[in-house]
CSV table of C-alpha atoms and ligand atoms in Angstrom, one decimal:
chain,number,residue,atom,x,y,z
A,172,MET,CA,16.2,8.6,-120.0
A,173,ASN,CA,12.8,9.9,-120.9
A,174,ILE,CA,11.8,12.2,-118.1
A,175,LEU,CA,8.5,14.0,-117.7
A,176,PHE,CA,9.0,17.0,-115.6
A,177,ALA,CA,5.6,18.1,-114.1
A,178,THR,CA,5.4,21.6,-112.6
A,179,SER,CA,2.9,24.4,-112.4
A,180,GLU,CA,5.4,27.2,-113.1
A,181,VAL,CA,8.2,27.6,-115.5
A,182,TYR,CA,10.2,30.8,-116.1
A,183,PRO,CA,9.6,32.8,-118.3
A,184,LEU,CA,6.1,31.5,-119.2
A,185,VAL,CA,4.8,31.8,-115.6
A,186,LYS,CA,6.4,32.6,-112.3
A,187,THR,CA,5.3,33.3,-108.7
A,188,GLY,CA,8.5,32.0,-107.0
A,189,GLY,CA,11.7,30.0,-107.1
A,190,LEU,CA,9.9,26.9,-108.4
A,191,ALA,CA,9.7,28.6,-111.8
A,192,ASP,CA,13.4,29.2,-112.0
A,193,VAL,CA,14.3,25.6,-111.1
A,194,SER,CA,11.7,24.3,-113.6
A,195,ALA,CA,13.5,26.2,-116.3
A,196,SER,CA,17.1,25.7,-115.5
A,197,LEU,CA,17.1,22.1,-114.3
A,198,PRO,CA,15.5,20.7,-117.4
A,199,ARG,CA,17.9,22.8,-119.5
A,200,ALA,CA,20.9,21.5,-117.7
A,201,LEU,CA,19.6,17.9,-118.0
A,202,LEU,CA,19.0,18.3,-121.7
A,203,GLN,CA,22.7,19.3,-122.0
A,204,LEU,CA,23.4,16.0,-120.2
A,205,LYS,CA,21.7,14.3,-123.1
A,206,GLN,CA,18.5,13.3,-121.3
A,207,ASP,CA,15.1,13.6,-123.1
A,208,ILE,CA,13.3,15.8,-120.6
A,209,ARG,CA,10.0,17.3,-121.4
A,210,ILE,CA,8.1,19.8,-119.1
A,211,VAL,CA,4.3,19.6,-118.6
A,212,LEU,CA,2.4,22.5,-117.1
A,213,PRO,CA,-1.1,24.0,-117.2
A,214,ALA,CA,-1.7,26.4,-120.2
A,215,TYR,CA,-2.5,29.5,-118.2
A,216,GLN,CA,-3.3,32.6,-120.1
A,217,THR,CA,0.2,34.0,-119.7
A,218,VAL,CA,1.7,30.7,-120.9
A,219,LEU,CA,-0.5,30.7,-124.0
A,220,GLU,CA,0.4,34.3,-124.8
A,221,GLN,CA,4.2,33.6,-124.7
A,222,ALA,CA,4.2,30.2,-126.2
A,223,VAL,CA,5.1,30.6,-129.8
A,224,ALA,CA,4.4,28.1,-132.5
A,225,ALA,CA,2.6,25.8,-130.2
A,226,LYS,CA,1.2,22.6,-131.9
A,227,LYS,CA,-1.5,20.4,-130.8
A,228,VAL,CA,0.0,16.9,-130.2
A,229,ALA,CA,-2.9,15.1,-128.4
A,230,GLU,CA,-6.2,15.5,-126.8
A,231,CYS,CA,-8.1,13.9,-123.8
A,232,HIS,CA,-11.2,14.2,-121.7
A,233,HIS,CA,-11.5,14.6,-117.9
A,234,TYR,CA,-14.2,15.8,-115.6
A,235,GLY,CA,-16.4,16.7,-118.5
A,236,PHE,CA,-13.8,18.9,-120.2
A,237,ASP,CA,-12.2,18.5,-123.6
A,238,ILE,CA,-8.5,19.1,-123.2
A,239,ASP,CA,-5.9,19.7,-125.8
A,240,ILE,CA,-2.2,19.0,-125.2
A,241,LEU,CA,-0.1,21.6,-127.0
A,242,GLN,CA,3.7,21.4,-127.5
A,243,THR,CA,6.2,24.3,-127.8
A,244,LEU,CA,9.8,25.0,-126.9
A,245,LEU,CA,10.8,26.8,-123.8
A,246,PRO,CA,11.8,30.3,-125.0
A,247,GLY,CA,15.4,30.5,-125.9
A,248,THR,CA,16.0,26.7,-125.3
A,249,ARG,CA,15.6,23.3,-127.0
A,250,VAL,CA,13.5,22.0,-124.1
A,251,LYS,CA,10.0,20.7,-125.1
A,252,VAL,CA,7.1,22.0,-123.1
A,253,LEU,CA,3.7,20.3,-123.1
A,254,MET,CA,0.8,22.5,-122.1
A,255,VAL,CA,-2.4,21.3,-120.7
A,256,ASP,CA,-5.0,23.4,-122.5
A,257,CYS,CA,-8.4,23.5,-120.8
A,258,PRO,CA,-9.6,27.1,-121.3
A,259,ALA,CA,-12.4,26.9,-118.8
A,260,LEU,CA,-10.0,26.2,-116.0
A,261,PHE,CA,-6.7,27.8,-117.0
A,262,ASP,CA,-7.3,30.6,-119.5
A,263,ARG,CA,-7.7,33.3,-116.9
A,264,PRO,CA,-5.8,36.5,-116.3
A,265,GLY,CA,-3.4,37.1,-113.4
A,266,ASN,CA,-1.9,34.8,-110.8
A,267,PRO,CA,-2.1,30.9,-111.5
A,268,TYR,CA,-3.5,30.2,-108.0
A,269,LEU,CA,-5.2,33.4,-106.9
A,270,ASN,CA,-8.0,35.7,-108.2
A,271,ALA,CA,-7.8,39.4,-108.5
A,272,ILE,CA,-8.5,40.0,-104.8
A,273,GLY,CA,-5.9,37.5,-103.7
A,274,ASP,CA,-8.1,34.6,-102.7
A,275,GLU,CA,-7.6,31.1,-104.1
A,276,TRP,CA,-9.6,30.3,-107.2
A,277,GLN,CA,-12.6,28.4,-105.9
A,278,ASP,CA,-12.0,25.6,-108.3
A,279,ASN,CA,-8.3,24.9,-107.5
A,280,PRO,CA,-8.9,21.3,-106.5
A,281,LEU,CA,-10.6,20.6,-109.8
A,282,ARG,CA,-8.0,22.6,-111.8
A,283,PHE,CA,-5.1,20.7,-110.4
A,284,ALA,CA,-6.8,17.4,-110.2
A,285,LEU,CA,-7.5,17.7,-113.9
A,286,PHE,CA,-3.8,18.7,-114.5
A,287,ASN,CA,-2.6,15.6,-112.6
A,288,GLN,CA,-5.0,13.3,-114.6
A,289,VAL,CA,-3.5,14.6,-117.8
A,290,VAL,CA,0.1,14.1,-116.5
A,291,VAL,CA,-0.9,10.5,-115.7
A,292,ASP,CA,-2.2,10.0,-119.3
A,293,ILE,CA,1.1,11.2,-120.6
A,294,ALA,CA,3.1,9.2,-118.1
A,295,LEU,CA,1.2,6.0,-119.0
A,296,ASN,CA,1.5,6.7,-122.7
A,297,ARG,CA,-2.2,6.6,-123.2
A,298,LEU,CA,-2.4,9.4,-125.7
A,299,VAL,CA,-1.7,9.7,-129.4
A,300,TYR,CA,1.4,11.6,-128.3
A,301,ASP,CA,3.2,8.3,-128.0
A,302,TRP,CA,6.2,8.9,-125.9
A,303,SER,CA,7.3,6.3,-123.4
A,304,VAL,CA,8.2,7.9,-120.0
A,305,ASP,CA,10.8,6.3,-117.7
A,306,LEU,CA,10.4,8.7,-114.8
A,307,VAL,CA,8.0,11.4,-113.8
A,308,HIS,CA,9.6,14.2,-111.7
A,309,CYS,CA,6.8,16.0,-109.8
A,310,ASN,CA,7.2,19.3,-108.1
A,311,ASP,CA,5.3,20.7,-105.1
A,312,TRP,CA,1.6,20.2,-104.2
A,313,GLN,CA,0.2,21.0,-107.6
A,314,THR,CA,1.5,17.7,-108.9
A,315,GLY,CA,1.0,15.7,-105.7
A,316,LEU,CA,-1.8,13.5,-107.1
A,317,THR,CA,0.2,12.2,-109.9
A,318,PRO,CA,2.3,9.7,-107.8
A,319,ALA,CA,-0.9,8.6,-106.0
A,320,LEU,CA,-2.8,8.0,-109.2
A,321,LEU,CA,0.2,6.2,-110.9
A,322,SER,CA,0.6,4.0,-107.8
A,323,LEU,CA,-2.6,2.2,-108.9
A,324,PHE,CA,-0.8,0.8,-112.0
A,325,GLU,CA,1.5,-2.2,-112.0
A,326,HIS,CA,3.3,-1.0,-115.1
A,327,ARG,CA,4.1,2.6,-114.7
A,328,PRO,CA,7.1,5.0,-114.8
A,329,ALA,CA,9.1,5.6,-111.7
A,330,THR,CA,8.2,8.8,-109.6
A,331,LEU,CA,10.2,11.5,-107.8
A,332,PHE,CA,8.5,14.2,-105.8
A,333,SER,CA,10.4,17.4,-105.0
A,334,ILE,CA,9.5,19.8,-102.2
A,335,HIS,CA,10.4,23.4,-103.0
A,336,ASN,CA,8.6,24.8,-100.0
A,337,LEU,CA,6.7,22.7,-97.5
A,338,ALA,CA,4.7,25.7,-96.3
A,339,TYR,CA,2.4,25.3,-99.3
A,340,GLN,CA,0.5,22.0,-99.3
A,341,GLY,CA,-2.7,22.3,-101.4
A,342,ILE,CA,-5.2,21.5,-98.6
A,343,TYR,CA,-9.0,21.5,-99.3
A,344,ALA,CA,-12.2,20.3,-97.9
A,345,LYS,CA,-12.9,16.6,-97.6
A,346,GLN,CA,-15.9,17.0,-100.0
A,347,ALA,CA,-13.6,18.2,-102.8
A,348,PHE,CA,-11.9,14.7,-102.6
A,349,PHE,CA,-15.2,12.9,-103.2
A,350,ASP,CA,-16.4,15.4,-105.8
A,351,LEU,CA,-13.3,14.6,-107.8
A,352,GLY,CA,-14.2,10.9,-107.9
A,353,LEU,CA,-10.7,9.8,-106.7
A,354,PRO,CA,-10.4,6.2,-105.6
A,355,GLU,CA,-11.9,5.9,-102.2
A,356,TYR,CA,-9.1,3.9,-100.7
A,357,LEU,CA,-6.9,7.0,-101.1
A,358,TRP,CA,-9.0,8.6,-98.4
A,359,SER,CA,-6.9,7.5,-95.4
A,360,MET,CA,-4.1,8.9,-93.4
A,361,HIS,CA,-1.8,6.8,-95.4
A,362,GLY,CA,-3.3,8.4,-98.6
A,363,LEU,CA,-4.5,11.9,-99.2
A,364,GLU,CA,-6.2,12.6,-95.9
A,365,PHE,CA,-4.7,15.2,-93.5
A,366,HIS,CA,-6.7,15.7,-90.3
A,367,ASP,CA,-10.0,15.1,-92.2
A,368,LEU,CA,-9.0,17.4,-95.0
A,369,PHE,CA,-7.9,16.6,-98.5
A,370,SER,CA,-4.1,17.2,-99.0
A,371,PHE,CA,-2.5,17.2,-102.5
A,372,ILE,CA,1.0,17.1,-101.2
A,373,LYS,CA,0.4,13.9,-99.2
A,374,GLY,CA,0.0,12.2,-102.6
A,375,GLY,CA,3.6,13.0,-103.4
A,376,LEU,CA,4.9,12.3,-100.0
A,377,ASN,CA,3.1,9.0,-99.5
A,378,PHE,CA,3.3,7.5,-103.0
A,379,ALA,CA,6.3,8.8,-104.9
A,380,ASP,CA,9.1,6.2,-105.2
A,381,ARG,CA,11.5,8.9,-103.8
A,382,ILE,CA,11.3,12.4,-102.4
A,383,SER,CA,13.7,15.2,-102.7
A,384,THR,CA,14.0,18.7,-101.5
A,385,VAL,CA,16.2,21.7,-102.4
A,386,SER,CA,18.9,21.5,-99.8
A,387,PRO,CA,20.4,18.8,-97.6
A,388,SER,CA,19.7,20.8,-94.4
A,389,TYR,CA,16.0,21.4,-95.3
A,390,ALA,CA,15.7,17.6,-95.9
A,391,GLU,CA,16.6,17.1,-92.3
A,392,GLU,CA,14.6,20.1,-90.9
A,393,ILE,CA,11.3,19.1,-92.4
A,394,GLN,CA,11.5,15.9,-90.3
A,395,THR,CA,11.1,18.1,-87.2
A,396,ALA,CA,8.0,19.7,-85.7
A,397,GLU,CA,9.5,23.2,-86.1
A,398,TYR,CA,9.7,23.0,-89.9
A,399,GLY,CA,7.4,20.0,-90.8
A,400,TYR,CA,3.9,21.7,-90.6
A,401,GLY,CA,2.4,18.5,-89.2
A,402,LEU,CA,4.1,16.3,-91.9
A,403,GLU,CA,7.3,15.7,-90.0
A,404,ASP,CA,6.4,12.1,-88.9
A,405,LEU,CA,5.5,11.1,-92.4
A,406,LEU,CA,8.7,12.6,-93.7
A,407,HIS,CA,10.8,11.0,-91.0
A,408,HIS,CA,9.1,7.7,-91.8
A,409,ARG,CA,10.3,8.1,-95.4
A,410,LYS,CA,13.8,9.3,-94.3
A,411,ALA,CA,15.5,6.5,-96.3
A,412,ASP,CA,13.9,7.8,-99.5
A,413,LEU,CA,14.4,11.5,-98.9
A,414,SER,CA,17.4,13.5,-100.2
A,415,GLY,CA,18.4,17.1,-100.5
A,416,ILE,CA,20.0,18.7,-103.6
A,417,LEU,CA,20.9,22.4,-103.6
A,418,ASN,CA,19.5,24.5,-106.4
A,419,GLY,CA,21.9,26.0,-108.8
A,420,ILE,CA,21.8,29.6,-110.2
A,421,ASP,CA,21.8,31.1,-113.7
A,422,THR,CA,25.6,32.0,-113.9
A,423,GLU,CA,25.1,33.9,-117.1
A,424,VAL,CA,22.5,36.3,-115.6
A,425,TRP,CA,24.4,36.6,-112.3
A,426,ASN,CA,27.9,37.2,-113.3
A,427,PRO,CA,29.7,40.3,-112.1
A,428,GLY,CA,32.2,40.0,-114.9
A,429,THR,CA,29.6,40.5,-117.6
A,430,ASP,CA,26.5,42.0,-115.8
A,431,LYS,CA,25.1,44.8,-118.0
A,432,LEU,CA,22.8,45.9,-115.2
A,433,ILE,CA,25.7,47.2,-113.1
A,434,THR,CA,27.9,50.2,-113.9
A,435,HIS,CA,31.3,48.5,-113.4
A,436,GLN,CA,31.9,44.8,-114.2
A,437,TYR,CA,34.5,43.1,-112.1
A,438,ASN,CA,35.9,39.6,-111.2
A,439,ARG,CA,38.2,38.0,-108.7
A,440,ARG,CA,41.2,39.7,-110.3
A,441,SER,CA,39.6,43.2,-110.5
A,442,LEU,CA,37.8,43.2,-107.2
A,443,ALA,CA,38.9,46.8,-106.6
A,444,LYS,CA,36.3,47.8,-109.2
A,445,LYS,CA,33.5,46.6,-106.9
A,446,SER,CA,33.8,49.9,-104.9
A,447,GLU,CA,32.7,51.8,-108.1
A,448,ASN,CA,29.4,49.9,-107.9
A,449,LYS,CA,29.1,51.0,-104.3
A,450,ARG,CA,29.5,54.6,-105.3
A,451,ALA,CA,26.9,54.2,-108.0
A,452,LEU,CA,24.5,52.6,-105.6
A,453,GLN,CA,25.0,55.3,-103.0
A,454,GLN,CA,24.4,57.9,-105.6
A,455,ARG,CA,21.4,56.2,-107.0
A,456,LEU,CA,19.8,55.9,-103.6
A,457,ASP,CA,20.7,59.4,-102.3
A,458,LEU,CA,23.0,58.0,-99.5
A,459,PRO,CA,26.2,59.8,-98.6
A,460,VAL,CA,28.9,58.7,-101.0
A,461,ASP,CA,31.6,57.2,-98.9
A,462,ALA,CA,33.9,54.3,-100.1
A,463,HIS,CA,34.8,53.5,-96.5
A,464,ILE,CA,31.5,53.0,-94.9
A,465,PRO,CA,30.2,49.4,-94.9
A,466,VAL,CA,26.9,48.8,-96.9
A,467,PHE,CA,24.5,46.0,-96.0
A,468,GLY,CA,22.1,45.1,-98.7
A,469,LEU,CA,18.8,43.1,-98.6
A,470,ILE,CA,16.6,42.0,-101.4
A,471,SER,CA,13.6,40.0,-100.3
A,472,ARG,CA,9.9,39.3,-100.2
A,473,LEU,CA,8.9,41.2,-97.1
A,474,VAL,CA,7.3,38.3,-95.3
A,475,GLU,CA,7.7,36.6,-91.9
A,476,GLN,CA,9.8,33.8,-93.4
A,477,LYS,CA,12.6,36.2,-94.4
A,478,GLY,CA,13.3,37.3,-90.8
A,479,ILE,CA,12.2,40.9,-91.3
A,480,ASP,CA,11.1,40.9,-87.6
A,481,LEU,CA,14.6,40.2,-86.5
A,482,ILE,CA,15.9,43.1,-88.5
A,483,LEU,CA,13.2,45.5,-87.3
A,484,ALA,CA,13.8,44.5,-83.6
A,485,ALA,CA,17.5,45.2,-84.0
A,486,LEU,CA,17.2,48.3,-86.2
A,487,ALA,CA,17.4,50.9,-83.4
A,488,GLU,CA,20.8,49.5,-82.4
A,489,ILE,CA,22.0,48.7,-85.9
A,490,ILE,CA,21.4,52.3,-87.1
A,491,LYS,CA,23.8,53.6,-84.4
A,492,ARG,CA,26.7,51.9,-86.1
A,493,PRO,CA,28.8,53.5,-88.8
A,494,LEU,CA,27.1,51.7,-91.7
A,495,GLN,CA,24.5,52.1,-94.5
A,496,LEU,CA,21.6,49.8,-95.2
A,497,VAL,CA,20.0,49.4,-98.7
A,498,PHE,CA,16.7,47.4,-98.7
A,499,LEU,CA,14.7,46.3,-101.8
A,500,GLY,CA,11.5,44.4,-101.3
A,501,SER,CA,7.8,44.2,-101.4
A,502,GLY,CA,5.3,42.2,-99.4
A,503,GLN,CA,3.2,42.6,-96.3
A,504,SER,CA,2.2,46.2,-95.8
A,505,HIS,CA,3.1,46.4,-92.1
A,506,TYR,CA,6.7,45.6,-92.9
A,507,GLU,CA,6.8,48.0,-95.8
A,508,GLN,CA,5.3,50.8,-93.5
A,509,GLN,CA,7.8,50.2,-90.7
A,510,LEU,CA,10.8,50.2,-93.0
A,511,MET,CA,9.7,53.3,-94.8
A,512,ASP,CA,9.2,55.0,-91.4
A,513,TRP,CA,12.8,54.1,-90.4
A,514,ALA,CA,14.1,55.3,-93.7
A,515,ARG,CA,12.4,58.7,-93.3
A,516,ILE,CA,14.0,59.2,-89.9
A,517,HIS,CA,17.5,58.1,-91.0
A,518,PRO,CA,17.7,59.1,-94.7
A,519,ASP,CA,21.6,59.1,-94.4
A,520,LYS,CA,21.7,55.6,-93.1
A,521,LEU,CA,18.9,53.6,-94.6
A,522,ALA,CA,17.5,53.6,-98.2
A,523,VAL,CA,14.3,51.6,-98.8
A,524,PHE,CA,13.0,50.8,-102.2
A,525,LEU,CA,9.6,49.2,-102.3
A,526,GLY,CA,8.6,47.2,-105.3
A,527,TYR,CA,10.2,44.6,-107.7
A,528,ASP,CA,13.3,45.8,-109.5
A,529,GLU,CA,15.5,43.4,-111.3
A,530,ALA,CA,18.2,46.0,-112.2
A,531,LEU,CA,18.4,47.4,-108.7
A,532,ALA,CA,18.7,43.9,-107.3
A,533,HIS,CA,21.9,43.4,-109.4
A,534,GLN,CA,23.2,46.8,-108.3
A,535,ILE,CA,22.6,46.1,-104.7
A,536,GLU,CA,24.4,42.7,-105.1
A,537,ALA,CA,27.4,44.5,-106.8
A,538,GLY,CA,27.5,47.6,-104.6
A,539,SER,CA,27.0,46.2,-101.1
A,540,ASP,CA,29.7,44.8,-98.8
A,541,PHE,CA,27.4,42.5,-97.0
A,542,PHE,CA,24.0,40.8,-97.7
A,543,LEU,CA,21.4,40.4,-94.9
A,544,MET,CA,19.3,37.2,-95.1
A,545,PRO,CA,18.3,36.2,-91.5
A,546,SER,CA,15.5,33.8,-92.7
A,547,LEU,CA,13.4,31.9,-90.1
A,548,PHE,CA,13.4,29.0,-92.6
A,549,GLU,CA,14.8,28.8,-96.2
A,550,PRO,CA,14.3,25.7,-98.3
A,551,CYS,CA,17.2,26.7,-100.5
A,552,GLY,CA,17.4,30.5,-101.2
A,553,LEU,CA,19.0,32.1,-104.1
A,554,ASN,CA,20.2,35.5,-103.0
A,555,GLN,CA,23.0,34.1,-100.8
A,556,PHE,CA,24.4,32.5,-104.0
A,557,TYR,CA,24.2,35.7,-105.9
A,558,SER,CA,25.9,37.5,-103.0
A,559,LEU,CA,28.7,35.0,-102.9
A,560,ARG,CA,29.3,35.3,-106.6
A,561,TYR,CA,29.4,39.1,-106.3
A,562,GLY,CA,31.8,39.0,-103.4
A,563,THR,CA,29.2,40.4,-101.0
A,564,LEU,CA,29.5,38.5,-97.8
A,565,PRO,CA,26.2,37.0,-96.6
A,566,VAL,CA,25.0,37.4,-93.0
A,567,VAL,CA,22.6,34.5,-92.6
A,568,THR,CA,20.8,32.3,-90.1
A,569,ALA,CA,21.8,28.6,-90.1
A,570,VAL,CA,18.7,27.2,-91.8
A,571,GLY,CA,18.1,25.2,-94.9
A,572,GLY,CA,20.1,26.2,-98.0
A,573,LEU,CA,21.7,29.0,-96.1
A,574,ALA,CA,23.3,26.6,-93.7
A,575,ASP,CA,24.5,24.5,-96.7
A,576,SER,CA,26.1,27.4,-98.6
A,577,VAL,CA,27.4,30.0,-96.1
A,578,ILE,CA,30.5,29.1,-94.1
A,579,ASP,CA,31.0,31.2,-91.0
A,580,TYR,CA,34.2,33.1,-90.6
A,581,THR,CA,35.1,32.4,-87.0
A,582,GLY,CA,38.6,33.9,-87.0
A,583,GLN,CA,39.7,31.2,-84.7
A,584,SER,CA,42.0,29.2,-86.9
A,585,GLY,CA,44.0,32.3,-87.8
A,586,ALA,CA,43.5,31.5,-91.5
A,587,ALA,CA,40.7,33.3,-93.3
A,588,SER,CA,38.4,30.4,-94.0
A,589,GLY,CA,34.8,30.9,-94.5
A,590,ASN,CA,32.7,33.0,-96.9
A,591,GLY,CA,30.2,34.9,-94.7
A,592,PHE,CA,28.8,35.2,-91.2
A,593,VAL,CA,26.2,32.9,-89.6
A,594,LEU,CA,23.9,33.8,-86.7
A,595,ALA,CA,24.3,31.5,-83.6
A,596,GLU,CA,20.5,31.6,-83.3
A,597,LYS,CA,17.4,33.1,-84.8
A,598,THR,CA,17.2,36.2,-82.6
A,599,SER,CA,17.7,39.9,-83.1
A,600,ASP,CA,20.4,39.8,-80.5
A,601,ALA,CA,22.3,37.3,-82.6
A,602,LEU,CA,21.8,39.4,-85.6
A,603,MET,CA,23.3,42.3,-83.9
A,604,THR,CA,26.3,40.3,-82.6
A,605,THR,CA,26.9,38.8,-86.0
A,606,MET,CA,26.8,42.2,-87.7
A,607,GLU,CA,29.3,43.5,-85.2
A,608,ARG,CA,31.6,40.6,-86.1
A,609,ALA,CA,31.1,41.4,-89.8
A,610,LEU,CA,32.0,45.0,-89.2
A,611,ALA,CA,35.1,44.1,-87.3
A,612,VAL,CA,36.3,42.0,-90.2
A,613,TYR,CA,35.5,44.8,-92.7
A,614,HIS,CA,38.1,46.9,-91.0
A,615,GLN,CA,40.8,44.1,-91.5
A,616,PRO,CA,41.3,44.5,-95.3
A,617,GLN,CA,43.4,41.4,-95.7
A,618,ILE,CA,41.0,39.1,-94.1
A,619,TRP,CA,38.1,40.8,-95.6
A,620,GLN,CA,39.4,40.4,-99.1
A,621,ARG,CA,40.4,36.8,-98.5
A,622,LEU,CA,36.8,36.0,-97.5
A,623,GLN,CA,35.5,37.8,-100.7
A,624,LEU,CA,37.8,35.7,-102.9
A,625,ASN,CA,36.7,32.6,-101.1
A,626,ALA,CA,33.1,33.5,-101.8
A,627,MET,CA,33.6,34.3,-105.4
A,628,ALA,CA,35.6,31.1,-106.1
A,629,GLN,CA,32.7,28.8,-105.5
A,630,ASP,CA,30.7,27.1,-108.3
A,631,HIS,CA,26.9,27.4,-107.8
A,632,SER,CA,26.0,26.7,-111.4
A,633,TRP,CA,23.5,24.0,-112.2
A,634,LYS,CA,26.2,21.8,-113.6
A,635,SER,CA,26.9,19.8,-110.5
A,636,SER,CA,23.3,19.8,-109.1
A,637,ALA,CA,21.9,18.5,-112.5
A,638,LYS,CA,24.4,15.6,-112.2
A,639,GLU,CA,23.1,14.9,-108.8
A,640,TYR,CA,19.5,14.8,-110.0
A,641,LEU,CA,20.6,12.5,-112.8
A,642,GLN,CA,22.1,10.1,-110.2
A,643,LEU,CA,19.0,10.4,-108.2
A,644,TYR,CA,16.8,9.5,-111.2
A,645,GLN,CA,19.0,6.5,-111.9
A,646,MET,CA,18.7,5.4,-108.3
A,647,VAL,CA,14.8,5.6,-108.5
A,648,LEU,CA,14.8,3.7,-111.8
A,649,ASP,CA,17.1,1.1,-110.4
A,650,GLN,CA,14.7,0.6,-107.4
A,651,HIS,CA,11.6,0.6,-109.5
A,652,PRO,CA,10.8,-2.2,-111.9
A,653,LYS,CA,11.6,-1.2,-115.4
A,654,VAL,CA,8.8,0.7,-117.3
A,655,THR,CA,6.8,-1.5,-119.6
A,656,VAL,CA,4.1,0.9,-120.8
B,1505,ADP,P1,12.0,33.2,-102.4
B,1505,ADP,O1,11.9,32.3,-103.5
B,1505,ADP,O2,11.6,32.5,-101.0
B,1505,ADP,O3,11.4,34.5,-102.5
B,1505,ADP,P2,14.8,33.2,-103.0
B,1505,ADP,O4,16.0,33.8,-102.4
B,1505,ADP,O5,14.9,31.7,-103.3
B,1505,ADP,O6,13.6,33.6,-102.1
B,1505,ADP,O7,14.5,33.9,-104.4
B,1505,ADP,C1,14.1,35.2,-104.5
B,1505,ADP,C2,14.4,35.7,-105.8
B,1505,ADP,O8,13.6,36.9,-106.1
B,1505,ADP,C3,15.8,36.2,-106.0
B,1505,ADP,O9,16.2,36.1,-107.4
B,1505,ADP,C4,15.7,37.7,-105.6
B,1505,ADP,O10,16.7,38.5,-106.2
B,1505,ADP,C5,14.4,38.1,-106.2
B,1505,ADP,N1,13.7,39.2,-105.6
B,1505,ADP,C6,13.0,39.1,-104.4
B,1505,ADP,N2,12.4,40.3,-104.2
B,1505,ADP,C7,12.8,41.1,-105.1
B,1505,ADP,C8,12.6,42.5,-105.4
B,1505,ADP,N3,11.8,43.3,-104.7
B,1505,ADP,N4,13.1,43.0,-106.6
B,1505,ADP,C9,13.9,42.3,-107.4
B,1505,ADP,N5,14.1,41.0,-107.1
B,1505,ADP,C10,13.6,40.4,-106.0
């Protein structure tokens, strides 16, 4: 299959979130499954700086700009990457979407409309590049216009649109739609209009042959008002075309058996060595060194989505228990401030590290006994997978990818089934009760260890998810008339 994978972020060329990780690891896994998959993304400054030996393979012209298409390989892989090089729009320092003071670039509608126009050129094989595409896999709002524009053509590749986080939709003023000269009939609620505004994501949701998202539970949740951001009816209407596939993780980077960022490597057979990592973590963060005290870790963007309010509301109670808390994160300043205040009052109980620190993230996964992730919504989530792999039992809310990967230990069946602890509801009381349950299990070593082994036995590599995507691609192709471009 010839698959064009359209995305606005790919690790390590450019990353603001989980989309970048998926855009790197899924194409890699599909290449291993013998598919010809090529990534297309805007040539941001950071992308150009890192793309070695890029070669011009085509050129085109849109909205008065001369555009070069450059090709390189994704660093460390054999995956081809096409870069849409329009310096006036993409060759800027910093974040791909925001300027230096954190506001959206004023010309984002133009930037991403142009990107989509070029994706369409490649998809329809209109350039000298000469590659016949069977399927275009679009990702998030930045690629939403592609299925809409392709729908105008009788002979076109099949399209799949993946939602990585519905909270981001690419919504702009109505005028932007008309300034871009888009076909007028697309201006309707069945097209790109959203309450008299111009919505990029609706292009994907209305016109793609199929829609997917990053967990089966999130696929259900986004059909409800609580998680649908006003798009729930549209998504419900397309229910038959909507599926959820869990993201995989990079099992080489996140492997407690080989992890160079932790002090003592361990696996299922040498689980006892995990406690050495706990000691190292306690030492590093100036917490009392105590092998017997349970440690709860948290690594997170400090934003509302991640349930930081639930933790803060329960913290006065939590801190009374015999436990230690280790938090690593950055984000909204009011959360940072409150957590630092608590850490100052209870330095023997709570260590807070503000910032982004890859090594510490690995050390927290290895050195903690539990991992806190009480998200209000979570399309997929990665940290619960890392925690499971490191035998660090996750304490989570039953949302999205968390609900699909963490199995609550209820203790009812007698047997130690389960791999973590799930809150009955999204409240601070439920968080407290669930932490109490986890603490009780911690003091029953046999059950505790059984749960750790359950957690570590699971396979969250991309292998099985990539196969699911491949099946989905095949399904879309079967439904869609064979490409003739
Ligand atoms: P999201 O994409 O919503 O932020 P995920 O759980 O899907 O949440 O992925 C977050 C990723 O970012 C994980 O790999 C996590 O370890 C990492 N991460 C988040 N905050 C930090 C931090 N402060 N330091 C190091 N890694 C972090």
